[in-house]
Coordinates of C-alpha atoms and ligand atoms in Angstrom, one line a residue:
M1 CA 0.0 0.0 0.0
I2 CA 2.9 2.4 0.6
T3 CA 4.3 2.5 -2.8
S4 CA 5.5 5.3 -5.1
S5 CA 3.9 6.0 -8.4
P6 CA 5.0 3.8 -11.1
L7 CA 6.3 5.3 -14.5
V8 CA 4.3 4.4 -17.4
A9 CA 6.6 4.4 -20.6
S10 CA 4.9 2.0 -22.9
P11 CA 2.0 3.1 -25.4
F12 CA -1.5 2.0 -24.4
V13 CA -5.0 2.2 -25.7
M14 CA -7.6 2.3 -22.8
I15 CA -11.3 1.7 -23.9
I16 CA -13.9 3.1 -21.6
F17 CA -17.2 1.3 -21.7
G18 CA -19.9 3.9 -20.3
A19 CA -18.0 7.0 -21.4
T20 CA -20.8 9.3 -21.2
G21 CA -21.4 8.3 -17.5
D22 CA -20.9 10.5 -14.5
L23 CA -17.6 8.4 -13.3
V24 CA -15.9 9.3 -16.6
Q25 CA -16.9 12.9 -16.6
N26 CA -16.1 13.6 -12.9
K27 CA -13.2 11.3 -12.1
L28 CA -11.6 9.2 -14.9
I29 CA -11.1 12.2 -17.8
P30 CA -10.2 14.6 -15.1
A31 CA -7.5 12.2 -13.7
L32 CA -6.3 11.2 -17.1
F33 CA -6.0 14.8 -18.0
A34 CA -4.2 15.6 -15.0
L35 CA -1.8 12.9 -15.4
Y36 CA -1.2 14.2 -18.9
K37 CA -0.5 17.6 -17.8
N38 CA 2.0 16.3 -15.3
K39 CA 3.8 14.4 -17.9
S40 CA 3.0 11.0 -16.6
L41 CA 1.4 9.6 -19.3
P42 CA 3.7 7.9 -22.3
Q43 CA 4.2 10.0 -25.6
E44 CA 1.9 7.7 -27.3
F45 CA -1.5 6.7 -25.8
F46 CA -5.2 6.5 -26.9
I47 CA -8.4 6.7 -25.1
I48 CA -11.6 5.4 -26.8
G49 CA -14.7 6.2 -25.2
F50 CA -17.5 3.5 -25.9
S51 CA -21.1 4.6 -25.3
R52 CA -24.5 4.4 -26.9
R53 CA -24.8 7.9 -27.8
E54 CA -24.1 8.8 -31.3
F55 CA -21.4 11.2 -30.7
T56 CA -18.6 12.4 -33.4
K57 CA -15.1 12.4 -31.7
E58 CA -15.5 16.4 -31.7
E59 CA -18.8 16.0 -29.9
F60 CA -17.1 13.7 -27.4
H61 CA -14.3 16.1 -26.5
N62 CA -17.0 18.9 -26.1
Y63 CA -18.7 16.9 -23.6
F64 CA -16.1 17.6 -21.1
Q65 CA -17.2 21.1 -20.1
E66 CA -15.1 21.8 -17.3
Q67 CA -11.8 20.7 -18.9
K68 CA -12.4 21.8 -22.4
N69 CA -11.4 25.5 -21.8
D70 CA -8.2 24.5 -19.8
A71 CA -4.9 25.1 -21.5
G72 CA -3.6 21.6 -22.7
W73 CA -7.1 20.3 -23.3
K74 CA -6.8 20.6 -27.3
E75 CA -3.5 18.7 -27.3
F76 CA -5.0 16.0 -24.8
A77 CA -8.0 15.6 -26.8
T78 CA -5.9 14.5 -29.8
H79 CA -5.6 11.1 -27.8
L80 CA -9.4 11.0 -27.2
L81 CA -11.4 8.8 -29.7
Y82 CA -14.9 7.6 -29.7
Q83 CA -17.0 4.8 -30.6
S84 CA -20.7 4.6 -30.3
G85 CA -22.5 1.2 -29.9
S86 CA -24.8 -0.4 -27.7
F87 CA -23.5 -2.8 -24.8
E88 CA -25.8 -5.5 -26.2
D89 CA -24.9 -5.3 -30.1
E90 CA -21.7 -7.0 -31.4
N91 CA -21.7 -4.3 -34.1
G92 CA -20.2 -1.5 -32.0
Y93 CA -17.4 -3.9 -30.9
N94 CA -16.6 -5.0 -34.2
K95 CA -16.2 -1.2 -35.2
L96 CA -14.2 -0.9 -32.1
N97 CA -12.1 -3.8 -33.1
S98 CA -11.4 -1.8 -36.5
Q99 CA -10.3 1.1 -34.4
L100 CA -7.9 -0.8 -32.4
L101 CA -6.4 -2.4 -35.5
Q102 CA -5.7 0.8 -37.0
I103 CA -4.0 1.9 -33.9
D104 CA -1.7 -1.3 -34.0
K105 CA -1.0 -0.5 -37.6
K106 CA -0.2 3.1 -36.9
M107 CA 2.0 1.9 -34.1
G108 CA 3.6 -0.9 -36.0
A109 CA 2.9 -3.1 -32.9
C110 CA 0.5 -4.6 -30.7
V111 CA -0.5 -1.8 -28.2
T112 CA -1.7 -2.9 -24.7
R113 CA -5.3 -2.6 -24.3
F114 CA -7.3 -2.0 -21.2
F115 CA -11.0 -2.5 -21.2
Y116 CA -12.4 -0.1 -18.4
L117 CA -15.9 -1.3 -17.4
A118 CA -17.2 2.2 -16.1
T119 CA -20.9 1.2 -16.4
P120 CA -23.4 0.1 -13.7
P121 CA -22.7 -3.5 -12.7
D122 CA -25.7 -5.0 -14.7
H123 CA -24.0 -4.4 -18.0
Y124 CA -20.6 -6.1 -17.0
E125 CA -21.8 -9.7 -18.1
T126 CA -23.1 -8.5 -21.6
I127 CA -20.1 -6.5 -22.2
L128 CA -17.7 -9.4 -21.3
N129 CA -19.6 -11.7 -23.4
N130 CA -19.3 -9.5 -26.3
L131 CA -15.7 -9.0 -25.8
V132 CA -15.3 -12.9 -26.1
S133 CA -17.5 -13.5 -29.1
T134 CA -15.9 -10.5 -31.0
K135 CA -12.5 -11.9 -30.0
L136 CA -11.5 -8.6 -28.6
S137 CA -10.7 -10.1 -25.2
E138 CA -7.9 -12.0 -26.9
G139 CA -6.1 -9.0 -27.8
C140 CA -4.1 -9.0 -30.9
G141 CA -2.3 -11.9 -30.4
H142 CA 1.3 -10.6 -30.0
Q143 CA 2.1 -12.1 -26.6
G144 CA -1.0 -14.0 -25.8
N145 CA -3.8 -12.2 -23.7
N146 CA -1.2 -10.6 -21.4
W147 CA -1.3 -7.5 -23.3
T148 CA -5.0 -7.3 -22.7
R149 CA -6.1 -6.0 -19.3
V150 CA -9.9 -5.5 -17.8
V151 CA -10.6 -3.1 -15.2
I152 CA -13.9 -3.4 -13.2
E153 CA -15.5 -0.6 -11.3
K154 CA -17.2 -1.0 -8.1
P155 CA -19.8 -2.1 -7.2
F156 CA -18.4 -5.5 -8.3
G157 CA -21.7 -7.3 -8.8
K158 CA -25.1 -6.7 -6.9
D159 CA -24.9 -9.2 -4.0
L160 CA -22.8 -12.3 -3.3
E161 CA -24.3 -14.4 -6.0
T162 CA -23.7 -11.9 -8.8
A163 CA -20.2 -11.0 -7.5
R164 CA -19.3 -14.9 -7.5
N165 CA -20.8 -15.3 -11.0
L166 CA -18.9 -12.3 -12.3
D167 CA -15.7 -13.6 -10.8
K168 CA -16.4 -16.8 -12.6
K169 CA -17.0 -15.2 -15.8
L170 CA -13.8 -13.1 -15.6
A171 CA -11.7 -16.1 -14.6
E172 CA -13.0 -18.0 -17.8
I173 CA -11.9 -15.2 -19.9
F174 CA -8.8 -13.7 -18.2
E175 CA -6.0 -14.7 -16.0
E176 CA -6.0 -13.0 -12.7
K177 CA -3.1 -10.9 -13.4
Q178 CA -5.2 -9.3 -16.0
I179 CA -8.0 -8.3 -13.8
F180 CA -8.2 -5.0 -11.9
R181 CA -11.0 -4.6 -9.5
V182 CA -11.3 -1.0 -8.6
D183 CA -11.8 0.5 -5.3
H184 CA -10.4 4.1 -5.6
Y185 CA -10.4 4.4 -1.9
L186 CA -7.3 2.1 -1.8
G187 CA -5.6 4.9 -4.1
K188 CA -6.2 7.7 -1.5
E189 CA -2.8 9.0 0.0
T190 CA -4.5 9.2 3.4
V191 CA -5.7 5.7 3.3
Q192 CA -2.3 4.4 2.3
N193 CA -0.7 6.6 5.1
M194 CA -2.7 4.8 7.8
L195 CA -0.4 1.9 7.5
A196 CA 2.9 3.9 7.5
F197 CA 1.4 5.7 10.6
R198 CA 0.6 2.5 12.5
F199 CA 3.6 0.5 11.6
A200 CA 6.4 3.0 11.0
N201 CA 5.9 4.9 14.5
G202 CA 6.9 2.6 17.4
I203 CA 5.0 4.5 19.8
F204 CA 1.6 3.8 18.4
E205 CA 1.7 0.0 17.5
P206 CA 1.9 -1.0 21.0
V207 CA -1.6 0.8 21.8
W208 CA -3.3 -0.2 18.8
N209 CA -5.4 -2.9 20.5
K210 CA -8.5 -3.7 22.6
N211 CA -6.6 -3.2 25.9
L212 CA -6.4 0.5 25.0
I213 CA -8.9 1.3 22.3
D214 CA -12.5 2.1 23.5
H215 CA -14.1 2.3 20.2
V216 CA -13.6 3.5 16.5
Q217 CA -15.8 5.7 14.5
I218 CA -15.8 6.1 10.9
T219 CA -17.8 8.8 9.2
W220 CA -18.3 9.1 5.4
A221 CA -20.6 12.1 4.6
E222 CA -21.2 14.2 1.5
V223 CA -23.3 17.3 1.3
S224 CA -24.5 16.6 -2.1
G225 CA -27.3 14.2 -3.1
I226 CA -27.3 11.7 -5.9
G227 CA -26.9 14.6 -8.6
K228 CA -27.5 13.1 -12.1
R229 CA -26.9 9.4 -11.0
G230 CA -30.4 8.5 -10.2
K231 CA -30.7 5.4 -12.4
F232 CA -27.5 3.9 -11.1
F233 CA -28.0 5.0 -7.4
D234 CA -31.6 4.1 -7.0
G235 CA -30.8 0.5 -8.0
V236 CA -27.8 0.2 -5.7
G237 CA -28.3 2.4 -2.5
I238 CA -25.4 3.7 -0.2
L239 CA -24.8 0.1 1.3
R240 CA -23.6 -1.0 -2.0
D241 CA -22.5 2.3 -3.3
V242 CA -19.8 3.0 -0.5
F243 CA -20.3 0.6 2.6
Q244 CA -19.6 -2.6 0.7
N245 CA -16.4 -1.4 -0.9
H246 CA -14.9 2.2 0.4
L247 CA -15.9 1.7 4.0
M248 CA -14.4 -1.9 4.2
Q249 CA -11.1 -0.4 3.2
L250 CA -11.2 2.2 5.8
I251 CA -12.2 -0.6 8.5
A252 CA -9.3 -2.7 7.0
A253 CA -6.8 0.0 7.2
V254 CA -7.5 0.6 11.1
A255 CA -7.9 -2.9 11.9
M256 CA -5.5 -5.1 9.8
E257 CA -2.6 -7.0 11.2
Q258 CA 0.8 -6.0 10.2
P259 CA 1.1 -7.6 6.8
K260 CA 4.2 -9.7 6.1
S261 CA 5.7 -7.4 3.5
F262 CA 4.4 -4.6 1.4
T263 CA 3.7 -6.7 -1.8
K264 CA 0.6 -7.6 -3.4
E265 CA -0.4 -10.8 -1.9
D266 CA 0.6 -10.0 1.7
L267 CA -1.3 -6.7 1.7
R268 CA -4.4 -8.5 0.1
D269 CA -4.0 -11.3 2.7
A270 CA -4.1 -8.8 5.6
R271 CA -7.1 -6.8 4.2
A272 CA -9.1 -10.1 3.3
N273 CA -8.4 -11.5 6.9
V274 CA -10.0 -8.2 8.6
I275 CA -12.9 -7.9 6.1
G276 CA -13.6 -11.7 6.7
A277 CA -13.7 -11.1 10.5
I278 CA -16.4 -8.5 10.7
T279 CA -19.6 -9.0 12.3
Y280 CA -22.6 -6.9 13.3
A281 CA -23.2 -6.1 16.8
N282 CA -26.9 -6.3 16.6
E283 CA -28.0 -9.4 14.5
E284 CA -31.6 -8.4 15.0
K285 CA -31.2 -5.0 13.6
P286 CA -27.7 -4.7 12.1
I287 CA -28.1 -1.5 10.2
V288 CA -30.2 1.5 10.6
K289 CA -31.0 3.4 7.2
G290 CA -32.6 6.5 5.9
Q291 CA -33.5 8.5 2.9
Y292 CA -32.9 12.0 2.5
K293 CA -36.1 14.2 2.1
G294 CA -36.7 14.9 -1.5
Y295 CA -35.0 11.8 -2.8
K296 CA -37.9 10.3 -4.5
R297 CA -38.2 13.5 -6.7
E298 CA -34.8 13.2 -7.9
K299 CA -34.4 12.7 -11.7
D300 CA -34.5 8.8 -12.6
V301 CA -35.6 7.8 -9.0
S302 CA -38.9 5.6 -8.6
P303 CA -41.5 7.8 -6.8
D304 CA -42.0 5.0 -4.4
S305 CA -38.3 4.3 -3.8
N306 CA -37.1 2.8 -0.6
T307 CA -33.4 3.0 -1.5
E308 CA -31.3 4.1 1.5
T309 CA -29.2 7.1 1.3
F310 CA -27.9 6.9 4.7
I311 CA -26.8 3.9 6.8
A312 CA -25.5 3.4 10.4
T313 CA -24.2 0.4 11.9
K314 CA -22.1 -1.0 14.9
L315 CA -19.7 -3.8 14.1
F316 CA -17.2 -5.7 15.7
I317 CA -13.9 -7.2 14.3
N318 CA -13.3 -10.6 15.6
T319 CA -9.5 -10.7 15.6
P320 CA -7.5 -11.2 18.9
R321 CA -6.4 -7.5 18.4
F322 CA -9.7 -5.8 18.2
E323 CA -12.2 -8.4 19.6
G324 CA -15.0 -6.5 21.6
V325 CA -14.0 -3.0 20.4
P326 CA -17.0 -1.5 18.7
F327 CA -16.7 0.2 15.3
Y328 CA -19.4 2.8 14.9
V329 CA -19.7 3.4 11.1
R330 CA -22.0 5.8 9.2
A331 CA -22.4 6.9 5.7
G332 CA -24.8 9.4 4.1
K333 CA -25.6 11.5 1.3
K334 CA -27.1 15.3 1.8
M335 CA -25.2 15.5 5.2
K336 CA -24.1 18.4 7.2
N337 CA -20.5 18.4 6.0
N338 CA -18.2 16.8 3.4
L339 CA -16.2 14.6 5.6
V340 CA -14.4 11.2 5.6
E341 CA -12.7 10.5 8.9
I342 CA -11.8 7.7 11.2
S343 CA -11.5 8.5 14.8
V344 CA -9.8 6.0 17.2
V345 CA -10.8 6.7 20.6
F346 CA -8.7 5.5 23.6
I347 CA -9.9 4.4 26.6
Q348 CA -10.0 7.2 29.2
T349 CA -9.5 6.9 32.9
C350 CA -9.2 9.7 35.1
H351 CA -6.0 9.5 36.9
I352 CA -6.0 9.5 40.9
L353 CA -4.0 12.8 40.9
F354 CA -6.9 14.6 38.9
K355 CA -10.0 12.9 40.3
E356 CA -10.7 15.8 42.6
Y357 CA -10.4 18.4 39.9
G358 CA -12.3 16.5 37.2
C359 CA -11.3 15.0 33.9
P360 CA -12.5 15.5 30.5
E361 CA -14.8 12.5 29.5
I362 CA -12.9 11.9 26.3
G363 CA -9.3 12.1 26.2
N364 CA -7.1 10.6 23.6
V365 CA -8.3 10.5 20.2
L366 CA -6.5 9.9 17.0
A367 CA -8.4 11.4 14.1
F368 CA -7.4 10.5 10.4
R369 CA -9.0 12.9 8.2
I370 CA -9.2 11.0 4.8
Q371 CA -10.8 14.2 3.2
P372 CA -11.0 17.2 3.0
N373 CA -8.2 19.0 4.8
E374 CA -6.1 15.7 4.8
G375 CA -4.2 15.0 7.7
I376 CA -4.1 13.5 11.4
D377 CA -5.0 15.2 14.6
L378 CA -4.0 13.7 18.1
R379 CA -6.2 14.7 20.9
F380 CA -4.6 14.9 24.4
I381 CA -5.2 16.4 27.8
A382 CA -3.3 19.6 28.6
K383 CA -3.4 21.8 31.9
T384 CA -5.2 25.0 31.2
P385 CA -3.0 28.0 32.0
G386 CA -3.3 29.6 35.3
S387 CA -3.2 28.9 39.1
K388 CA -6.3 26.6 39.3
L389 CA -5.6 23.1 38.3
S390 CA -8.1 22.1 35.4
L391 CA -7.7 19.7 32.5
Q392 CA -8.8 20.3 28.8
P393 CA -8.4 18.3 25.6
V394 CA -6.2 20.1 23.0
N395 CA -5.1 18.9 19.5
M396 CA -1.6 18.3 17.9
K397 CA -2.2 18.3 14.0
F398 CA -0.5 17.2 10.9
G399 CA -1.9 18.5 7.6
Y400 CA -0.7 17.2 4.3
K401 CA -0.8 20.8 2.7
D402 CA 1.1 22.3 5.7
D403 CA 3.6 19.6 6.0
F404 CA 4.2 18.3 2.5
G405 CA 2.8 21.4 0.5
T406 CA 0.6 18.9 -1.3
S407 CA -2.1 15.9 -0.6
G408 CA -0.6 13.9 -3.3
L409 CA -2.0 12.5 -6.4
E410 CA -5.9 12.3 -6.7
A411 CA -7.0 8.7 -6.0
Y412 CA -8.0 8.0 -9.5
E413 CA -4.6 9.4 -10.8
R414 CA -3.0 6.8 -8.6
V415 CA -5.4 4.0 -9.7
L416 CA -4.9 4.7 -13.3
L417 CA -1.1 4.7 -13.1
D418 CA -0.9 1.4 -11.4
I419 CA -3.4 0.0 -14.0
F420 CA -1.0 1.2 -16.8
A421 CA 2.1 -0.1 -14.8
G422 CA 0.2 -3.5 -14.3
D423 CA 0.6 -3.1 -10.5
Q424 CA -2.4 -5.0 -8.7
M425 CA -1.4 -4.0 -5.1
L426 CA -4.2 -1.2 -4.8
F427 CA -6.9 -3.4 -6.3
N428 CA -9.1 -5.9 -4.7
R429 CA -8.7 -9.6 -4.8
S430 CA -12.0 -11.7 -5.1
D431 CA -12.0 -13.1 -1.5
E432 CA -11.9 -9.6 0.0
L433 CA -15.0 -8.8 -2.1
E434 CA -16.7 -12.0 -1.3
S435 CA -16.4 -11.4 2.4
S436 CA -17.8 -7.8 2.2
W437 CA -20.7 -9.2 0.0
E438 CA -21.4 -12.0 2.6
L439 CA -21.8 -9.2 5.1
I440 CA -24.4 -7.3 3.2
T441 CA -26.3 -9.8 1.1
G442 CA -28.2 -11.1 4.2
I443 CA -29.2 -7.3 4.8
L444 CA -30.4 -6.9 1.3
D445 CA -32.6 -9.9 1.4
K446 CA -34.0 -8.6 4.8
W447 CA -34.9 -5.3 3.3
K448 CA -36.5 -6.7 0.3
Q449 CA -39.0 -8.2 2.6
E450 CA -39.8 -4.8 4.6
K451 CA -43.0 -3.3 3.9
D452 CA -42.2 0.0 6.2
E453 CA -41.6 3.1 4.6
I454 CA -38.0 4.2 4.9
Q455 CA -37.2 6.9 7.6
V456 CA -36.8 10.3 6.2
Y457 CA -34.0 12.8 7.2
D458 CA -33.8 16.5 6.5
E459 CA -30.9 17.8 4.2
R460 CA -27.9 18.7 6.3
A461 CA -28.6 16.5 9.3
W462 CA -26.7 13.6 10.4
G463 CA -29.3 11.1 9.3
P464 CA -32.7 10.2 10.6
G465 CA -33.1 11.5 14.3
Ligands
BG6_1 C1 -18.0 6.7 -5.5 C2 -19.6 6.5 -5.1 O1 -17.5 5.5 -5.5 O2 -17.4 7.4 -4.6 C3 -20.1 8.0 -5.1 O3 -20.2 5.8 -6.1 C4 -19.1 8.9 -4.1 O4 -21.4 8.0 -4.7 C5 -17.7 8.8 -4.5 O5 -19.7 10.1 -4.3 C6 -16.8 9.7 -3.5 O6 -15.7 9.5 -3.8 P1 -14.5 10.5 -3.3 O7 -13.2 10.2 -3.7 O8 -15.0 12.0 -3.9 O9 -14.7 10.3 -1.8

């Protein structure tokens, strides 16, 4: 997890399925453009957007309103191609094949191909089937299919069964080293830094356990709602959108054992062991859910939707290190602030010396701010100045911008660089995903049976009251 950004020297072509979707507009193209401006991309590269819309190449370029007036965009856009086609129909794939062959011809070699599935998960199987039937999955044969890679966005499936089926399908077509299962939270600098913090600082590792930690709180909050993503989000909900993936990675970063080494498999083992050890504190009512006021009126949302935009839960991690320590996890859209934060709250006792003067109820807290204002705060107790003996909590602060002058690469920039370099360390292995699906599939089944209307919460609140 603690690795430097790789250098990408070889030419590549990335085919993005779902190229007019929100993810591409908000994350992938901005990240590719930023990498281009930083000169992190090779001299020769090609990005082909594949989508239903009948766009010309120029119309596709103009689709990226936010970037198109930026210096450098015109030059970057010369690398940006387009192929319209429906995911179901081989026609578009055959045309795509012709574009790819032209690129190989121009380059005089078989150029590495990345098929990036940035669509909602229900399209994955269709796309994979068509990649096989049109032989696109085989690459152009130069060195077997090692030159072809497939990148799958989260959520990886819709439940345990679909995730397993998807894995089976992928395994039939590709070797494991060709498959990149994306969770961009693994690419976040602040998430990677948690392991450095825990294992490189001898003073923290000895206290990182149930003997000294009282509880852990993880908050994932966004002020915005679902925006233009109604179609996707209404079929998914926040449980599958962020809890099954991003929040699992945050839990793993806090609770994993020391990996044997910073190599792909050791890190994946350490993550998988934690995720496999998670249980709900309350089996009867494992998760509280809510929906923000006005959600049902959002574009492409069903007017009687019961989809959750907020969840809160109390979990345990059944490992010798964390057994019995509650993890309070909440995630929501239309919350009061934009905040992704992990607070590790240590057991507070009032020392005999201070009993008669009173101690703060909460003493030592380590807060990891994943975003915004990336950094770490350590709260400790200090004597307030003056002749009277009284105690008060204060903060020691580390901020990426203050201390390093930068908060590092944006997560998708990092993820893309690793994909191009063929480094799978910051990508999920299927057992990690299976464990997290196991944890939530029972909940999804339960929710399907529920007849009650979902609880509604006000915008800018912290979920249902
Ligand atoms: C995506 C979710 O994976 O992550 C979105 O689908 C969410 O709902 C986004 O808004 C948040 O990403 P970040 O990097 O801005 O925290």
